[in-house]
mmCIF file of C-alpha atoms in Angstrom:
data_model
loop_
_atom_site.group_PDB
_atom_site.id
_atom_site.type_symbol
_atom_site.label_atom_id
_atom_site.label_comp_id
_atom_site.label_asym_id
_atom_site.label_seq_id
_atom_site.Cartn_x
_atom_site.Cartn_y
_atom_site.Cartn_z
ATOM 1 C CA MET O 262 10.270 16.555 -0.293
ATOM 2 C CA LYS O 263 10.501 12.861 0.527
ATOM 3 C CA HIS O 264 7.221 11.017 -0.075
ATOM 4 C CA ARG O 265 5.740 8.578 2.439
ATOM 5 C CA ALA O 266 4.292 5.398 0.889
ATOM 6 C CA LEU O 267 1.671 3.088 2.401
ATOM 7 C CA VAL O 268 0.837 -0.221 0.695
ATOM 8 C CA ILE O 269 -2.683 -1.618 1.086
ATOM 9 C CA GLY O 270 -2.433 -5.366 0.651
ATOM 10 C CA ALA O 271 0.641 -7.365 1.653
ATOM 11 C CA GLY O 272 0.171 -10.151 -0.877
ATOM 12 C CA ARG O 273 2.384 -11.010 -3.822
ATOM 13 C CA ILE O 274 2.327 -7.706 -5.685
ATOM 14 C CA GLY O 275 2.235 -5.501 -2.578
ATOM 15 C CA ALA O 276 4.898 -7.108 -0.395
ATOM 16 C CA GLY O 277 6.124 -10.233 -2.148
ATOM 17 C CA TRP O 278 4.383 -12.635 0.205
ATOM 18 C CA ALA O 279 5.308 -16.197 -0.761
ATOM 19 C CA TRP O 280 7.685 -14.924 -3.452
ATOM 20 C CA LYS O 281 11.440 -15.199 -3.328
ATOM 21 C CA ASP O 282 12.084 -12.358 -5.768
ATOM 22 C CA LEU O 283 10.863 -9.103 -4.240
ATOM 23 C CA THR O 284 11.890 -6.915 -7.154
ATOM 24 C CA TYR O 285 8.447 -6.655 -8.722
ATOM 25 C CA THR O 286 6.481 -5.457 -5.719
ATOM 26 C CA HIS O 287 5.160 -2.079 -4.689
ATOM 27 C CA ALA O 288 7.240 -2.222 -1.501
ATOM 28 C CA GLY O 289 10.314 -3.115 -3.553
ATOM 29 C CA ALA O 290 9.716 -0.223 -5.941
ATOM 30 C CA TYR O 291 9.464 2.216 -3.051
ATOM 31 C CA ARG O 292 12.642 0.845 -1.482
ATOM 32 C CA ALA O 293 14.424 1.186 -4.821
ATOM 33 C CA LEU O 294 13.477 4.879 -4.714
ATOM 34 C CA LYS O 295 14.590 5.290 -1.088
ATOM 35 C CA ASP O 296 16.216 8.659 -1.747
ATOM 36 C CA ARG O 297 12.752 10.021 -2.683
ATOM 37 C CA VAL O 298 10.257 7.659 -1.021
ATOM 38 C CA GLU O 299 10.006 6.150 2.459
ATOM 39 C CA LEU O 300 7.975 2.944 2.848
ATOM 40 C CA VAL O 301 5.949 3.637 6.006
ATOM 41 C CA GLY O 302 3.699 0.585 6.335
ATOM 42 C CA PHE O 303 1.133 -1.875 5.060
ATOM 43 C CA VAL O 304 -2.564 -2.482 5.587
ATOM 44 C CA GLU O 305 -3.242 -6.210 5.755
ATOM 45 C CA PRO O 306 -6.093 -7.996 7.572
ATOM 46 C CA HIS O 307 -4.552 -11.488 7.269
ATOM 47 C CA PRO O 308 -2.198 -12.017 10.252
ATOM 48 C CA GLU O 309 0.216 -14.346 8.448
ATOM 49 C CA ARG O 310 0.722 -11.906 5.573
ATOM 50 C CA ALA O 311 0.949 -8.956 7.949
ATOM 51 C CA ASP O 312 3.655 -10.681 10.023
ATOM 52 C CA GLU O 313 5.629 -11.612 6.901
ATOM 53 C CA ALA O 314 5.455 -8.041 5.539
ATOM 54 C CA GLU O 315 6.647 -6.610 8.845
ATOM 55 C CA ARG O 316 9.525 -9.082 8.975
ATOM 56 C CA LYS O 317 10.629 -8.556 5.355
ATOM 57 C CA TRP O 318 10.247 -4.804 5.156
ATOM 58 C CA GLY O 319 10.758 -3.611 8.741
ATOM 59 C CA VAL O 320 7.609 -1.483 8.888
ATOM 60 C CA THR O 321 4.281 -1.865 10.680
ATOM 61 C CA ALA O 322 1.404 -3.747 9.078
ATOM 62 C CA PHE O 323 -1.934 -2.368 10.247
ATOM 63 C CA GLU O 324 -5.229 -4.207 10.173
ATOM 64 C CA ASP O 325 -7.318 -1.024 9.994
ATOM 65 C CA LEU O 326 -7.016 1.383 7.037
ATOM 66 C CA LYS O 327 -7.972 4.552 8.925
ATOM 67 C CA GLU O 328 -5.530 3.753 11.730
ATOM 68 C CA ALA O 329 -2.762 3.214 9.174
ATOM 69 C CA LEU O 330 -3.510 6.506 7.416
ATOM 70 C CA THR O 331 -3.572 8.430 10.687
ATOM 71 C CA SER O 332 -0.400 6.786 12.013
ATOM 72 C CA THR O 333 1.708 6.993 8.843
ATOM 73 C CA ASN O 334 0.370 10.153 7.142
ATOM 74 C CA PRO O 335 1.273 8.910 3.629
ATOM 75 C CA THR O 336 1.533 11.022 0.504
ATOM 76 C CA ILE O 337 1.439 7.966 -1.805
ATOM 77 C CA VAL O 338 -0.786 4.917 -1.355
ATOM 78 C CA SER O 339 -0.584 1.698 -3.345
ATOM 79 C CA VAL O 340 -3.883 -0.186 -3.535
ATOM 80 C CA CYS O 341 -2.949 -3.846 -4.033
ATOM 81 C CA THR O 342 -6.314 -5.377 -3.219
ATOM 82 C CA GLN O 343 -8.794 -7.401 -5.187
ATOM 83 C CA PRO O 344 -10.806 -5.183 -7.577
ATOM 84 C CA GLU O 345 -14.014 -5.584 -5.580
ATOM 85 C CA ASP O 346 -12.268 -4.084 -2.510
ATOM 86 C CA GLN O 347 -11.203 -0.941 -4.352
ATOM 87 C CA LEU O 348 -14.628 0.677 -4.048
ATOM 88 C CA ARG O 349 -14.380 0.314 -0.259
ATOM 89 C CA VAL O 350 -10.805 1.613 -0.037
ATOM 90 C CA LEU O 351 -10.686 4.494 -2.538
ATOM 91 C CA PRO O 352 -13.309 6.755 -0.892
ATOM 92 C CA VAL O 353 -11.372 6.564 2.384
ATOM 93 C CA LEU O 354 -8.166 7.577 0.606
ATOM 94 C CA ASP O 355 -9.924 10.348 -1.276
ATOM 95 C CA ALA O 356 -11.033 11.898 2.012
ATOM 96 C CA PHE O 357 -7.605 11.758 3.661
ATOM 97 C CA PRO O 358 -5.746 15.070 3.116
ATOM 98 C CA SER O 359 -2.116 13.892 3.038
ATOM 99 C CA VAL O 360 -2.712 11.421 0.159
ATOM 100 C CA LYS O 361 -1.528 13.079 -3.043
ATOM 101 C CA ALA O 362 -1.127 10.025 -5.292
ATOM 102 C CA ILE O 363 -2.813 6.617 -5.536
ATOM 103 C CA TRP O 364 -1.198 3.700 -7.380
ATOM 104 C CA CYS O 365 -4.080 1.309 -8.002
ATOM 105 C CA GLU O 366 -3.137 -2.256 -8.946
ATOM 106 C CA LYS O 367 -5.369 -4.614 -10.951
ATOM 107 C CA PRO O 368 -8.290 -3.447 -13.098
ATOM 108 C CA TYR O 369 -9.408 -0.038 -11.914
ATOM 109 C CA MET O 370 -13.081 -0.045 -10.902
ATOM 110 C CA GLY O 371 -13.731 3.578 -11.917
ATOM 111 C CA TYR O 372 -13.997 5.425 -8.588
ATOM 112 C CA PRO O 373 -13.799 9.186 -9.316
ATOM 113 C CA CYS O 374 -10.806 10.186 -7.151
ATOM 114 C CA LYS O 375 -9.983 13.787 -6.331
ATOM 115 C CA LYS O 376 -8.337 15.812 -9.054
ATOM 116 C CA PRO O 377 -4.770 17.190 -8.585
#
């Protein structure tokens, strides 16, 4: 089974925005695993970052999380947002049936996600 990865946040750690070296990004990690993982998109409310992520990675950057989840049907989601945004994002992911794994960047705020 090939996993489908969605990255929430197209900043430095998510997409490499404003960085020349894209090796240490979530998108870069998924591309490095391209035989097992397909990068399917980003969620990014800032238009400049969204445009840059689309250009660099060749996938759609959505403004709306629920639209992105419905359109891409990911099995893996990277949460590359500020810690205070995690509590808004994680319950949405927890309720979406295709999401099997969540890679949460920055200090985890303690949301009780679904058990495997």
